[in-house]
Amino acid sequence: VMYLLEVLSNVEARNNKTEDDQLVERECLKCLKIIMNVQQGLDSVLATSFSMRKLSLCVDSDNASVKQTVLT
């Protein structure tokens, strides 16, 4: 979980995201969603102090497909 959130944070911090960056961002979000569908995974994400902040930043993304991945 920590690794996925760290990668997500690094990609989100970039000013000029490439298509590859956006793909990595979407795939990290998909993985986190799968992890959070299991109680132990959800507990792990919630136990990480900055996880909700990182996920919230993805909702603010300029890329519609990233927003859709977070919200669906």
PDB file of C-alpha atoms in Angstrom, residues 29-63:
ATOM      1  CA  LEU A  29      -5.676   3.816  -8.331  1.00  0.00           C
ATOM      2  CA  LYS A  30      -7.157   0.609  -9.720  1.00  0.00           C
ATOM      3  CA  CYS A  31      -4.812  -1.451  -7.537  1.00  0.00           C
ATOM      4  CA  LEU A  32      -5.728   0.566  -4.451  1.00  0.00           C
ATOM      5  CA  LYS A  33      -9.428   0.100  -5.187  1.00  0.00           C
ATOM      6  CA  ILE A  34      -8.958  -3.670  -5.401  1.00  0.00           C
ATOM      7  CA  ILE A  35      -6.983  -3.681  -2.153  1.00  0.00           C
ATOM      8  CA  MET A  36      -9.653  -1.621  -0.399  1.00  0.00           C
ATOM      9  CA  ASN A  37     -12.381  -4.097  -1.405  1.00  0.00           C
ATOM     10  CA  VAL A  38     -10.988  -6.437   1.265  1.00  0.00           C
ATOM     11  CA  GLN A  39     -11.333  -5.421   4.917  1.00  0.00           C
ATOM     12  CA  GLN A  40      -7.656  -5.998   5.700  1.00  0.00           C
ATOM     13  CA  GLY A  41      -6.663  -3.894   2.675  1.00  0.00           C
ATOM     14  CA  LEU A  42      -9.042  -1.107   3.629  1.00  0.00           C
ATOM     15  CA  ASP A  43      -7.654  -1.126   7.156  1.00  0.00           C
ATOM     16  CA  SER A  44      -4.135  -0.894   5.738  1.00  0.00           C
ATOM     17  CA  VAL A  45      -4.991   2.080   3.528  1.00  0.00           C
ATOM     18  CA  LEU A  46      -6.805   3.866   6.351  1.00  0.00           C
ATOM     19  CA  ALA A  47      -3.889   3.223   8.709  1.00  0.00           C
ATOM     20  CA  THR A  48      -1.587   5.133   6.364  1.00  0.00           C
ATOM     21  CA  SER A  49      -1.618   8.734   7.525  1.00  0.00           C
ATOM     22  CA  PHE A  50      -1.519  10.399   4.115  1.00  0.00           C
ATOM     23  CA  SER A  51      -3.615   7.958   2.071  1.00  0.00           C
ATOM     24  CA  MET A  52      -6.854   9.935   2.020  1.00  0.00           C
ATOM     25  CA  ARG A  53      -4.985  13.121   1.120  1.00  0.00           C
ATOM     26  CA  LYS A  54      -3.320  11.406  -1.849  1.00  0.00           C
ATOM     27  CA  LEU A  55      -6.592   9.955  -3.073  1.00  0.00           C
ATOM     28  CA  SER A  56      -8.285  13.340  -2.671  1.00  0.00           C
ATOM     29  CA  LEU A  57      -5.627  14.974  -4.832  1.00  0.00           C
ATOM     30  CA  CYS A  58      -6.444  12.526  -7.613  1.00  0.00           C
ATOM     31  CA  VAL A  59     -10.053  13.714  -7.611  1.00  0.00           C
ATOM     32  CA  ASP A  60      -8.675  17.182  -8.361  1.00  0.00           C
ATOM     33  CA  SER A  61      -6.821  15.866 -11.412  1.00  0.00           C
ATOM     34  CA  ASP A  62      -7.133  17.628 -14.764  1.00  0.00           C
ATOM     35  CA  ASN A  63      -7.466  14.231 -16.429  1.00  0.00           C
TER      36      ASN A  63
END
